[in-house]
mmCIF file of C-alpha atoms in Angstrom:
data_model
loop_
_atom_site.group_PDB
_atom_site.id
_atom_site.type_symbol
_atom_site.label_atom_id
_atom_site.label_comp_id
_atom_site.label_asym_id
_atom_site.label_seq_id
_atom_site.Cartn_x
_atom_site.Cartn_y
_atom_site.Cartn_z
ATOM 1 C CA UNK A 1 79.750 -4.705 13.042
ATOM 2 C CA UNK A 2 80.009 -7.106 9.999
ATOM 3 C CA UNK A 3 82.913 -8.928 11.682
ATOM 4 C CA UNK A 4 82.576 -12.693 11.392
ATOM 5 C CA UNK A 5 81.422 -14.365 14.612
ATOM 6 C CA UNK A 6 84.105 -17.019 14.323
ATOM 7 C CA UNK A 7 86.793 -14.398 14.979
ATOM 8 C CA UNK A 8 85.560 -13.659 18.536
ATOM 9 C CA UNK A 9 87.068 -15.469 21.561
ATOM 10 C CA UNK A 10 83.922 -17.467 22.340
ATOM 11 C CA UNK A 11 83.847 -20.999 23.746
ATOM 12 C CA UNK A 12 83.809 -23.417 20.787
ATOM 13 C CA UNK A 13 80.545 -25.148 21.820
ATOM 14 C CA UNK A 14 78.808 -21.793 22.273
ATOM 15 C CA UNK A 15 80.137 -20.546 18.927
ATOM 16 C CA UNK A 16 78.856 -23.653 17.175
ATOM 17 C CA UNK A 17 75.383 -23.211 18.664
ATOM 18 C CA UNK A 18 75.241 -19.544 17.562
ATOM 19 C CA UNK A 19 76.315 -20.365 13.970
ATOM 20 C CA UNK A 20 73.876 -23.301 13.856
ATOM 21 C CA UNK A 21 71.048 -20.958 14.762
ATOM 22 C CA UNK A 22 71.955 -18.524 11.947
ATOM 23 C CA UNK A 23 74.130 -16.021 13.819
ATOM 24 C CA UNK A 24 77.039 -15.369 11.423
ATOM 25 C CA UNK A 25 78.244 -11.873 12.306
ATOM 26 C CA UNK A 26 78.589 -9.492 15.203
ATOM 27 C CA UNK A 27 75.657 -7.477 13.873
ATOM 28 C CA UNK A 28 73.377 -10.535 14.022
ATOM 29 C CA UNK A 29 74.133 -11.019 17.671
ATOM 30 C CA UNK A 30 73.964 -7.446 18.877
ATOM 31 C CA UNK A 31 70.614 -6.887 17.145
ATOM 32 C CA UNK A 32 68.841 -9.111 19.703
ATOM 33 C CA UNK A 33 68.241 -8.791 23.444
ATOM 34 C CA UNK A 34 69.722 -11.099 26.043
ATOM 35 C CA UNK A 35 66.458 -12.996 26.673
ATOM 36 C CA UNK A 36 65.837 -13.388 22.940
ATOM 37 C CA UNK A 37 69.335 -14.727 22.307
ATOM 38 C CA UNK A 38 68.971 -17.172 25.198
ATOM 39 C CA UNK A 39 65.709 -18.517 23.883
ATOM 40 C CA UNK A 40 66.720 -18.760 20.189
ATOM 41 C CA UNK A 41 69.997 -20.508 20.812
ATOM 42 C CA UNK A 42 68.909 -22.589 23.757
ATOM 43 C CA UNK A 43 71.509 -21.317 26.238
ATOM 44 C CA UNK A 44 71.222 -19.787 29.735
ATOM 45 C CA UNK A 45 70.744 -16.038 30.147
ATOM 46 C CA UNK A 46 74.173 -15.810 31.747
ATOM 47 C CA UNK A 47 75.807 -17.371 28.646
ATOM 48 C CA UNK A 48 73.796 -15.124 26.346
ATOM 49 C CA UNK A 49 74.904 -12.095 28.382
ATOM 50 C CA UNK A 50 78.505 -13.223 28.187
ATOM 51 C CA UNK A 51 78.284 -13.523 24.378
ATOM 52 C CA UNK A 52 76.817 -10.030 24.035
ATOM 53 C CA UNK A 53 79.509 -8.535 26.312
ATOM 54 C CA UNK A 54 82.358 -10.183 24.396
ATOM 55 C CA UNK A 55 80.986 -9.142 20.998
ATOM 56 C CA UNK A 56 80.175 -5.580 21.995
ATOM 57 C CA UNK A 57 83.486 -5.136 23.847
ATOM 58 C CA UNK A 58 85.638 -6.448 20.917
ATOM 59 C CA UNK A 59 83.615 -4.628 18.286
ATOM 60 C CA UNK A 60 83.962 -1.266 20.045
ATOM 61 C CA UNK A 61 87.705 -1.189 19.683
ATOM 62 C CA UNK A 62 88.698 -1.736 23.310
ATOM 63 C CA UNK A 63 91.147 -4.427 22.219
ATOM 64 C CA UNK A 64 93.098 -1.839 20.174
ATOM 65 C CA UNK A 65 93.220 0.485 23.183
ATOM 66 C CA UNK A 66 94.794 -2.275 25.297
ATOM 67 C CA UNK A 67 97.384 -3.037 22.666
ATOM 68 C CA UNK A 68 98.378 0.632 22.589
ATOM 69 C CA UNK A 69 98.976 0.581 26.353
ATOM 70 C CA UNK A 70 96.061 2.856 27.093
ATOM 71 C CA UNK A 71 93.879 2.218 30.155
ATOM 72 C CA UNK A 72 90.649 0.294 29.339
ATOM 73 C CA UNK A 73 87.326 0.965 30.999
ATOM 74 C CA UNK A 74 84.160 -0.918 30.636
ATOM 75 C CA UNK A 75 81.681 1.063 28.582
ATOM 76 C CA UNK A 76 77.988 0.231 28.618
ATOM 77 C CA UNK A 77 74.648 1.878 28.280
ATOM 78 C CA UNK A 78 71.792 2.010 30.801
ATOM 79 C CA UNK A 79 69.905 -0.445 28.596
ATOM 80 C CA UNK A 80 72.770 -2.936 28.784
ATOM 81 C CA UNK A 81 72.843 -2.555 32.601
ATOM 82 C CA UNK A 82 69.052 -3.208 32.733
ATOM 83 C CA UNK A 83 69.415 -6.317 30.550
ATOM 84 C CA UNK A 84 72.267 -7.524 32.723
ATOM 85 C CA UNK A 85 70.228 -7.227 35.921
ATOM 86 C CA UNK A 86 67.295 -9.038 34.392
ATOM 87 C CA UNK A 87 69.601 -11.811 33.141
ATOM 88 C CA UNK A 88 71.186 -12.289 36.556
ATOM 89 C CA UNK A 89 67.881 -13.025 38.326
ATOM 90 C CA UNK A 90 67.347 -13.338 42.024
ATOM 91 C CA UNK A 91 67.228 -15.988 44.767
ATOM 92 C CA UNK A 92 63.747 -16.775 46.174
ATOM 93 C CA UNK A 93 63.208 -17.014 49.941
ATOM 94 C CA UNK A 94 60.234 -19.454 49.814
ATOM 95 C CA UNK A 95 58.138 -16.674 51.327
ATOM 96 C CA UNK A 96 56.084 -15.158 48.504
ATOM 97 C CA UNK A 97 55.302 -12.114 50.622
ATOM 98 C CA UNK A 98 58.943 -11.349 51.279
ATOM 99 C CA UNK A 99 59.965 -12.102 47.657
ATOM 100 C CA UNK A 100 57.352 -9.538 46.499
ATOM 101 C CA UNK A 101 58.713 -6.909 48.916
ATOM 102 C CA UNK A 102 62.295 -7.558 47.659
ATOM 103 C CA UNK A 103 61.188 -7.346 44.006
ATOM 104 C CA UNK A 104 61.494 -11.040 43.204
ATOM 105 C CA UNK A 105 63.931 -12.293 45.823
ATOM 106 C CA UNK A 106 67.476 -11.579 46.911
ATOM 107 C CA UNK A 107 69.222 -9.768 44.031
ATOM 108 C CA UNK A 108 72.425 -11.095 42.457
ATOM 109 C CA UNK A 109 75.490 -8.823 42.268
ATOM 110 C CA UNK A 110 74.274 -6.848 45.293
ATOM 111 C CA UNK A 111 74.876 -6.976 49.041
ATOM 112 C CA UNK A 112 71.981 -7.608 51.381
ATOM 113 C CA UNK A 113 72.215 -7.279 55.154
ATOM 114 C CA UNK A 114 69.862 -9.279 57.405
ATOM 115 C CA UNK A 115 69.634 -7.756 60.887
ATOM 116 C CA UNK A 116 67.745 -9.079 63.946
ATOM 117 C CA UNK A 117 67.828 -10.145 67.568
ATOM 118 C CA UNK A 118 68.984 -13.659 68.533
ATOM 119 C CA UNK A 119 66.502 -16.375 67.685
ATOM 120 C CA UNK A 120 64.445 -14.348 65.208
ATOM 121 C CA UNK A 121 65.528 -16.363 62.169
ATOM 122 C CA UNK A 122 68.617 -14.763 60.553
ATOM 123 C CA UNK A 123 70.471 -18.082 60.275
ATOM 124 C CA UNK A 124 67.317 -19.893 59.217
ATOM 125 C CA UNK A 125 66.864 -17.473 56.311
ATOM 126 C CA UNK A 126 70.535 -17.789 55.418
ATOM 127 C CA UNK A 127 70.237 -21.624 55.280
ATOM 128 C CA UNK A 128 67.102 -21.313 53.157
ATOM 129 C CA UNK A 129 68.972 -19.089 50.708
ATOM 130 C CA UNK A 130 72.037 -21.358 50.274
ATOM 131 C CA UNK A 131 69.553 -24.123 49.362
ATOM 132 C CA UNK A 132 67.345 -21.997 47.088
ATOM 133 C CA UNK A 133 70.304 -20.719 45.096
ATOM 134 C CA UNK A 134 70.610 -24.230 43.703
ATOM 135 C CA UNK A 135 67.012 -24.604 42.404
ATOM 136 C CA UNK A 136 67.254 -25.533 38.715
ATOM 137 C CA UNK A 137 66.666 -22.801 36.118
ATOM 138 C CA UNK A 138 63.629 -24.604 34.653
ATOM 139 C CA UNK A 139 61.913 -24.051 38.021
ATOM 140 C CA UNK A 140 62.723 -20.372 38.028
ATOM 141 C CA UNK A 141 65.947 -20.758 40.082
ATOM 142 C CA UNK A 142 69.594 -20.006 39.327
ATOM 143 C CA UNK A 143 70.932 -23.571 39.282
ATOM 144 C CA UNK A 144 74.042 -22.322 41.097
ATOM 145 C CA UNK A 145 76.225 -23.133 44.104
ATOM 146 C CA UNK A 146 76.628 -21.460 47.510
ATOM 147 C CA UNK A 147 79.377 -20.401 49.923
ATOM 148 C CA UNK A 148 78.628 -20.242 53.651
ATOM 149 C CA UNK A 149 81.125 -18.466 55.928
ATOM 150 C CA UNK A 150 80.279 -19.199 59.526
ATOM 151 C CA UNK A 151 81.716 -16.969 62.315
ATOM 152 C CA UNK A 152 79.392 -18.036 65.124
ATOM 153 C CA UNK A 153 79.298 -21.808 64.721
ATOM 154 C CA UNK A 154 75.497 -21.728 64.069
ATOM 155 C CA UNK A 155 75.586 -23.784 60.840
ATOM 156 C CA UNK A 156 73.797 -27.073 61.580
ATOM 157 C CA UNK A 157 74.090 -29.459 58.639
ATOM 158 C CA UNK A 158 71.098 -31.540 59.829
ATOM 159 C CA UNK A 159 68.922 -28.439 59.558
ATOM 160 C CA UNK A 160 70.302 -27.728 56.063
ATOM 161 C CA UNK A 161 69.296 -31.267 55.055
ATOM 162 C CA UNK A 162 65.760 -30.705 56.310
ATOM 163 C CA UNK A 163 65.391 -27.479 54.300
ATOM 164 C CA UNK A 164 66.973 -29.158 51.248
ATOM 165 C CA UNK A 165 64.544 -32.062 51.504
ATOM 166 C CA UNK A 166 61.583 -29.687 51.546
ATOM 167 C CA UNK A 167 62.935 -27.870 48.440
ATOM 168 C CA UNK A 168 63.393 -31.148 46.588
ATOM 169 C CA UNK A 169 59.939 -32.255 47.486
ATOM 170 C CA UNK A 170 58.488 -28.931 46.310
ATOM 171 C CA UNK A 171 60.205 -29.248 42.893
ATOM 172 C CA UNK A 172 59.079 -32.865 42.548
ATOM 173 C CA UNK A 173 55.472 -31.796 43.047
ATOM 174 C CA UNK A 174 55.781 -29.172 40.365
ATOM 175 C CA UNK A 175 57.389 -31.583 37.938
ATOM 176 C CA UNK A 176 54.732 -34.248 38.492
ATOM 177 C CA UNK A 177 51.820 -31.781 38.057
ATOM 178 C CA UNK A 178 53.187 -30.360 34.779
ATOM 179 C CA UNK A 179 54.177 -31.636 31.305
ATOM 180 C CA UNK A 180 57.625 -30.015 31.178
ATOM 181 C CA UNK A 181 60.203 -32.666 30.257
ATOM 182 C CA UNK A 182 63.085 -30.419 31.318
ATOM 183 C CA UNK A 183 61.671 -30.195 34.830
ATOM 184 C CA UNK A 184 61.293 -33.934 35.102
ATOM 185 C CA UNK A 185 64.900 -34.422 34.068
ATOM 186 C CA UNK A 186 66.151 -31.709 36.412
ATOM 187 C CA UNK A 187 64.518 -33.239 39.525
ATOM 188 C CA UNK A 188 66.342 -36.472 38.921
ATOM 189 C CA UNK A 189 69.628 -34.695 39.742
ATOM 190 C CA UNK A 190 68.204 -32.208 42.269
ATOM 191 C CA UNK A 191 68.622 -34.235 45.498
ATOM 192 C CA UNK A 192 69.561 -33.559 49.069
ATOM 193 C CA UNK A 193 73.021 -35.024 48.442
ATOM 194 C CA UNK A 194 73.617 -32.821 45.384
ATOM 195 C CA UNK A 195 72.465 -29.754 47.332
ATOM 196 C CA UNK A 196 74.793 -30.428 50.282
ATOM 197 C CA UNK A 197 77.724 -31.173 47.941
ATOM 198 C CA UNK A 198 77.339 -27.660 46.340
ATOM 199 C CA UNK A 199 77.454 -25.689 49.621
ATOM 200 C CA UNK A 200 81.051 -24.722 50.343
ATOM 201 C CA UNK A 201 81.476 -24.210 54.120
ATOM 202 C CA UNK A 202 84.213 -22.146 55.811
ATOM 203 C CA UNK A 203 84.531 -21.667 59.605
ATOM 204 C CA UNK A 204 86.196 -18.444 60.740
ATOM 205 C CA UNK A 205 86.940 -18.091 64.487
ATOM 206 C CA UNK A 206 87.972 -14.419 64.652
ATOM 207 C CA UNK A 207 88.154 -11.237 62.494
ATOM 208 C CA UNK A 208 91.701 -12.117 61.217
ATOM 209 C CA UNK A 209 90.439 -15.378 59.727
ATOM 210 C CA UNK A 210 87.390 -13.593 58.302
ATOM 211 C CA UNK A 211 89.507 -10.971 56.588
ATOM 212 C CA UNK A 212 91.843 -13.632 55.211
ATOM 213 C CA UNK A 213 88.894 -15.618 53.865
ATOM 214 C CA UNK A 214 87.453 -12.491 52.220
ATOM 215 C CA UNK A 215 90.827 -11.921 50.569
ATOM 216 C CA UNK A 216 90.977 -15.487 49.234
ATOM 217 C CA UNK A 217 87.359 -15.296 48.053
ATOM 218 C CA UNK A 218 88.291 -13.770 44.683
ATOM 219 C CA UNK A 219 90.385 -16.760 43.631
ATOM 220 C CA UNK A 220 87.857 -19.248 44.963
ATOM 221 C CA UNK A 221 84.994 -17.655 43.008
ATOM 222 C CA UNK A 222 87.126 -17.560 39.894
ATOM 223 C CA UNK A 223 87.620 -21.357 40.202
ATOM 224 C CA UNK A 224 83.990 -22.068 41.120
ATOM 225 C CA UNK A 225 82.102 -20.022 38.504
ATOM 226 C CA UNK A 226 78.737 -21.592 39.370
ATOM 227 C CA UNK A 227 78.599 -19.937 42.818
ATOM 228 C CA UNK A 228 75.691 -17.483 42.986
ATOM 229 C CA UNK A 229 75.553 -16.785 46.671
ATOM 230 C CA UNK A 230 77.940 -15.962 49.461
ATOM 231 C CA UNK A 231 76.652 -15.813 53.046
ATOM 232 C CA UNK A 232 78.619 -14.479 56.006
ATOM 233 C CA UNK A 233 76.838 -15.380 59.257
ATOM 234 C CA UNK A 234 77.549 -13.143 61.004
ATOM 235 C CA UNK A 235 79.574 -10.093 60.022
ATOM 236 C CA UNK A 236 79.308 -8.503 63.501
ATOM 237 C CA UNK A 237 80.335 -11.316 65.851
ATOM 238 C CA UNK A 238 84.133 -11.419 65.239
ATOM 239 C CA UNK A 239 84.513 -7.654 65.213
ATOM 240 C CA UNK A 240 82.398 -6.997 68.340
ATOM 241 C CA UNK A 241 83.929 -9.750 70.421
ATOM 242 C CA UNK A 242 87.575 -9.745 69.389
ATOM 243 C CA UNK A 243 88.391 -6.111 68.540
ATOM 244 C CA UNK A 244 88.126 -3.312 71.049
ATOM 245 C CA UNK A 245 89.852 -0.566 69.009
ATOM 246 C CA UNK A 246 86.852 1.178 67.420
ATOM 247 C CA UNK A 247 88.899 3.211 65.016
ATOM 248 C CA UNK A 248 90.702 0.134 63.682
ATOM 249 C CA UNK A 249 87.381 -1.775 63.550
ATOM 250 C CA UNK A 250 85.828 0.948 61.381
ATOM 251 C CA UNK A 251 88.802 0.919 58.946
ATOM 252 C CA UNK A 252 88.823 -2.854 58.678
ATOM 253 C CA UNK A 253 85.044 -3.019 58.130
ATOM 254 C CA UNK A 254 85.186 -0.350 55.451
ATOM 255 C CA UNK A 255 87.884 -2.269 53.637
ATOM 256 C CA UNK A 256 85.964 -5.523 53.962
ATOM 257 C CA UNK A 257 82.818 -3.854 52.609
ATOM 258 C CA UNK A 258 84.703 -2.613 49.521
ATOM 259 C CA UNK A 259 86.074 -6.090 48.938
ATOM 260 C CA UNK A 260 82.653 -7.694 49.147
ATOM 261 C CA UNK A 261 81.121 -5.128 46.819
ATOM 262 C CA UNK A 262 83.894 -5.851 44.282
ATOM 263 C CA UNK A 263 83.393 -9.625 44.571
ATOM 264 C CA UNK A 264 79.671 -9.260 44.132
ATOM 265 C CA UNK A 265 80.032 -7.175 40.974
ATOM 266 C CA UNK A 266 82.935 -9.068 39.390
ATOM 267 C CA UNK A 267 81.648 -12.584 39.950
ATOM 268 C CA UNK A 268 77.880 -11.825 39.754
ATOM 269 C CA UNK A 269 77.097 -13.320 43.177
ATOM 270 C CA UNK A 270 74.642 -12.245 45.824
ATOM 271 C CA UNK A 271 76.335 -11.481 49.111
ATOM 272 C CA UNK A 272 74.199 -11.854 52.215
ATOM 273 C CA UNK A 273 75.496 -10.659 55.564
ATOM 274 C CA UNK A 274 73.768 -11.233 58.931
ATOM 275 C CA UNK A 275 74.149 -8.630 61.598
ATOM 276 C CA UNK A 276 73.283 -8.418 65.262
ATOM 277 C CA UNK A 277 71.274 -5.673 67.013
ATOM 278 C CA UNK A 278 72.444 -3.310 69.755
ATOM 279 C CA UNK A 279 70.735 -0.907 72.080
ATOM 280 C CA UNK A 280 70.888 2.803 71.364
ATOM 281 C CA UNK A 281 70.070 5.018 74.371
ATOM 282 C CA UNK A 282 68.255 8.262 73.712
ATOM 283 C CA UNK A 283 67.322 11.113 76.090
ATOM 284 C CA UNK A 284 63.916 9.605 76.916
ATOM 285 C CA UNK A 285 63.972 6.062 75.574
ATOM 286 C CA UNK A 286 66.151 3.324 74.130
ATOM 287 C CA UNK A 287 65.753 1.367 70.886
ATOM 288 C CA UNK A 288 67.328 -1.584 69.085
ATOM 289 C CA UNK A 289 69.423 -0.727 66.018
ATOM 290 C CA UNK A 290 71.757 -2.784 63.774
ATOM 291 C CA UNK A 291 75.262 -3.196 65.227
ATOM 292 C CA UNK A 292 78.605 -1.885 63.855
ATOM 293 C CA UNK A 293 77.576 1.755 63.740
ATOM 294 C CA UNK A 294 76.034 4.120 61.182
ATOM 295 C CA UNK A 295 78.911 4.158 58.785
ATOM 296 C CA UNK A 296 78.501 0.366 58.266
ATOM 297 C CA UNK A 297 74.902 0.980 57.236
ATOM 298 C CA UNK A 298 76.108 2.269 53.880
ATOM 299 C CA UNK A 299 77.875 -0.956 53.003
ATOM 300 C CA UNK A 300 74.790 -3.010 52.009
ATOM 301 C CA UNK A 301 72.568 -2.257 49.032
ATOM 302 C CA UNK A 302 69.571 -3.679 50.829
ATOM 303 C CA UNK A 303 68.887 -3.964 54.577
ATOM 304 C CA UNK A 304 66.300 -6.293 55.958
ATOM 305 C CA UNK A 305 65.401 -6.244 59.668
ATOM 306 C CA UNK A 306 63.760 -9.247 61.298
ATOM 307 C CA UNK A 307 61.910 -8.602 64.508
ATOM 308 C CA UNK A 308 59.330 -9.900 66.946
ATOM 309 C CA UNK A 309 55.845 -8.398 67.580
ATOM 310 C CA UNK A 310 54.490 -10.470 70.377
ATOM 311 C CA UNK A 311 54.764 -14.093 69.336
ATOM 312 C CA UNK A 312 54.821 -13.272 65.592
ATOM 313 C CA UNK A 313 57.848 -12.749 63.446
ATOM 314 C CA UNK A 314 58.042 -9.876 60.906
ATOM 315 C CA UNK A 315 60.495 -8.874 58.173
ATOM 316 C CA UNK A 316 60.845 -5.126 57.423
ATOM 317 C CA UNK A 317 62.591 -3.840 54.318
ATOM 318 C CA UNK A 318 64.417 -0.887 55.803
ATOM 319 C CA UNK A 319 66.684 0.125 52.910
ATOM 320 C CA UNK A 320 66.482 -0.563 49.174
ATOM 321 C CA UNK A 321 67.346 1.471 46.070
ATOM 322 C CA UNK A 322 64.369 0.129 44.058
ATOM 323 C CA UNK A 323 61.692 -1.123 46.486
ATOM 324 C CA UNK A 324 59.595 0.811 48.962
ATOM 325 C CA UNK A 325 59.706 0.108 52.678
ATOM 326 C CA UNK A 326 57.347 -2.615 53.766
ATOM 327 C CA UNK A 327 56.748 -5.139 56.534
ATOM 328 C CA UNK A 328 55.509 -8.711 56.094
ATOM 329 C CA UNK A 329 54.990 -11.618 58.515
ATOM 330 C CA UNK A 330 56.821 -14.894 58.189
ATOM 331 C CA UNK A 331 57.329 -18.101 60.137
ATOM 332 C CA UNK A 332 60.024 -20.728 60.660
ATOM 333 C CA UNK A 333 58.724 -24.225 60.111
ATOM 334 C CA UNK A 334 60.278 -27.666 59.935
ATOM 335 C CA UNK A 335 60.499 -27.097 56.137
ATOM 336 C CA UNK A 336 62.248 -23.756 56.448
ATOM 337 C CA UNK A 337 61.453 -20.077 55.942
ATOM 338 C CA UNK A 338 57.792 -19.765 54.957
ATOM 339 C CA UNK A 339 54.791 -17.424 54.719
ATOM 340 C CA UNK A 340 52.381 -17.177 57.595
ATOM 341 C CA UNK A 341 49.302 -19.142 56.607
ATOM 342 C CA UNK A 342 45.907 -17.454 57.229
ATOM 343 C CA UNK A 343 43.821 -19.144 59.956
ATOM 344 C CA UNK A 344 41.194 -21.554 58.772
ATOM 345 C CA UNK A 345 37.593 -20.315 59.217
ATOM 346 C CA UNK A 346 35.882 -21.827 62.209
ATOM 347 C CA UNK A 347 32.762 -23.919 61.770
ATOM 348 C CA UNK A 348 30.674 -21.390 63.712
ATOM 349 C CA UNK A 349 31.307 -18.759 61.086
ATOM 350 C CA UNK A 350 29.020 -20.556 58.658
ATOM 351 C CA UNK A 351 26.047 -20.334 60.972
ATOM 352 C CA UNK A 352 23.326 -17.745 60.412
ATOM 353 C CA UNK A 353 24.630 -14.571 62.115
ATOM 354 C CA UNK A 354 21.085 -13.302 62.717
ATOM 355 C CA UNK A 355 20.005 -16.395 64.584
ATOM 356 C CA UNK A 356 20.464 -16.324 68.314
ATOM 357 C CA UNK A 357 22.513 -19.320 69.466
ATOM 358 C CA UNK A 358 20.775 -21.758 71.678
ATOM 359 C CA UNK A 359 21.977 -22.345 75.225
ATOM 360 C CA UNK A 360 21.520 -25.197 77.691
ATOM 361 C CA UNK A 361 19.190 -22.971 79.759
ATOM 362 C CA UNK A 362 16.953 -22.328 76.747
ATOM 363 C CA UNK A 363 16.863 -26.026 75.944
ATOM 364 C CA UNK A 364 15.522 -26.718 79.392
ATOM 365 C CA UNK A 365 12.656 -24.196 79.174
#
């Protein structure tokens, strides 16, 4: 592990920062955690994680295996996986209740499926996420870019601009109320125009175009390394409306799911899929369930179901490997996806509950 740090294939600027901060050898780097390296050197957690992976990989002798023509597999410990997940972060939804249920927000390098009936807010949440993925790191965001693949034609850029304006205003308020110089500098570049310019939009009219776009996604993400979110809205529409062969549909969907899982892992992006609901008829009653069948339900790491209860909207975490099932209310406002605000107490509640209220008849006695 005493190998000199200058011999590793690190970006020159990154190598210079490490050496300037006293990191001379591989042992110096591997002795610290990702978060500690990020803080000491003044680099992002993603860059710190990349440095640790390169140093550990090259130091473990995998390079010699490749030169001998032997197959190379990524070796890592559970601790390294945990550090990697913490470094990747998550994308907030601007609903603190939903973020808490999800464990901090929409996780990166995972697939999340958002299911719900028409008009319940699937597209609204998707638009909120493509904006939130760009929140600067000094505000707790990822400072990334987004990809939006639209199969239904429901992407309305005017609505995106509204949500972006609300996010910009929110960050401005935080920067003005604090003393963080980094935040004040970040809000100067965090504008509606900059947000819209970092959302890459693709329109797919049928399942053939969607499959082709998924195939090309690997090269696109390799060229645009700042992308942290890919949204497909919706995954169900092209397959339900343009493909009647159920056997072929299942095979194509399984292949697409594997592609998306690989893209999420390789490029460290969150993949969000919206799905429609369909009616399942039982012996005594019917119920609404996510479309595309039970086998498709295994594709996503996390499944979120949006539904109505009377006039109120609720989000239910139906499937997650780390979080327990829960249901929280939410609302769609002019600013975007938000928490339901508690009702303000009425003026009558402050009156003495033991005192009998006066009436007009009593006044006249």
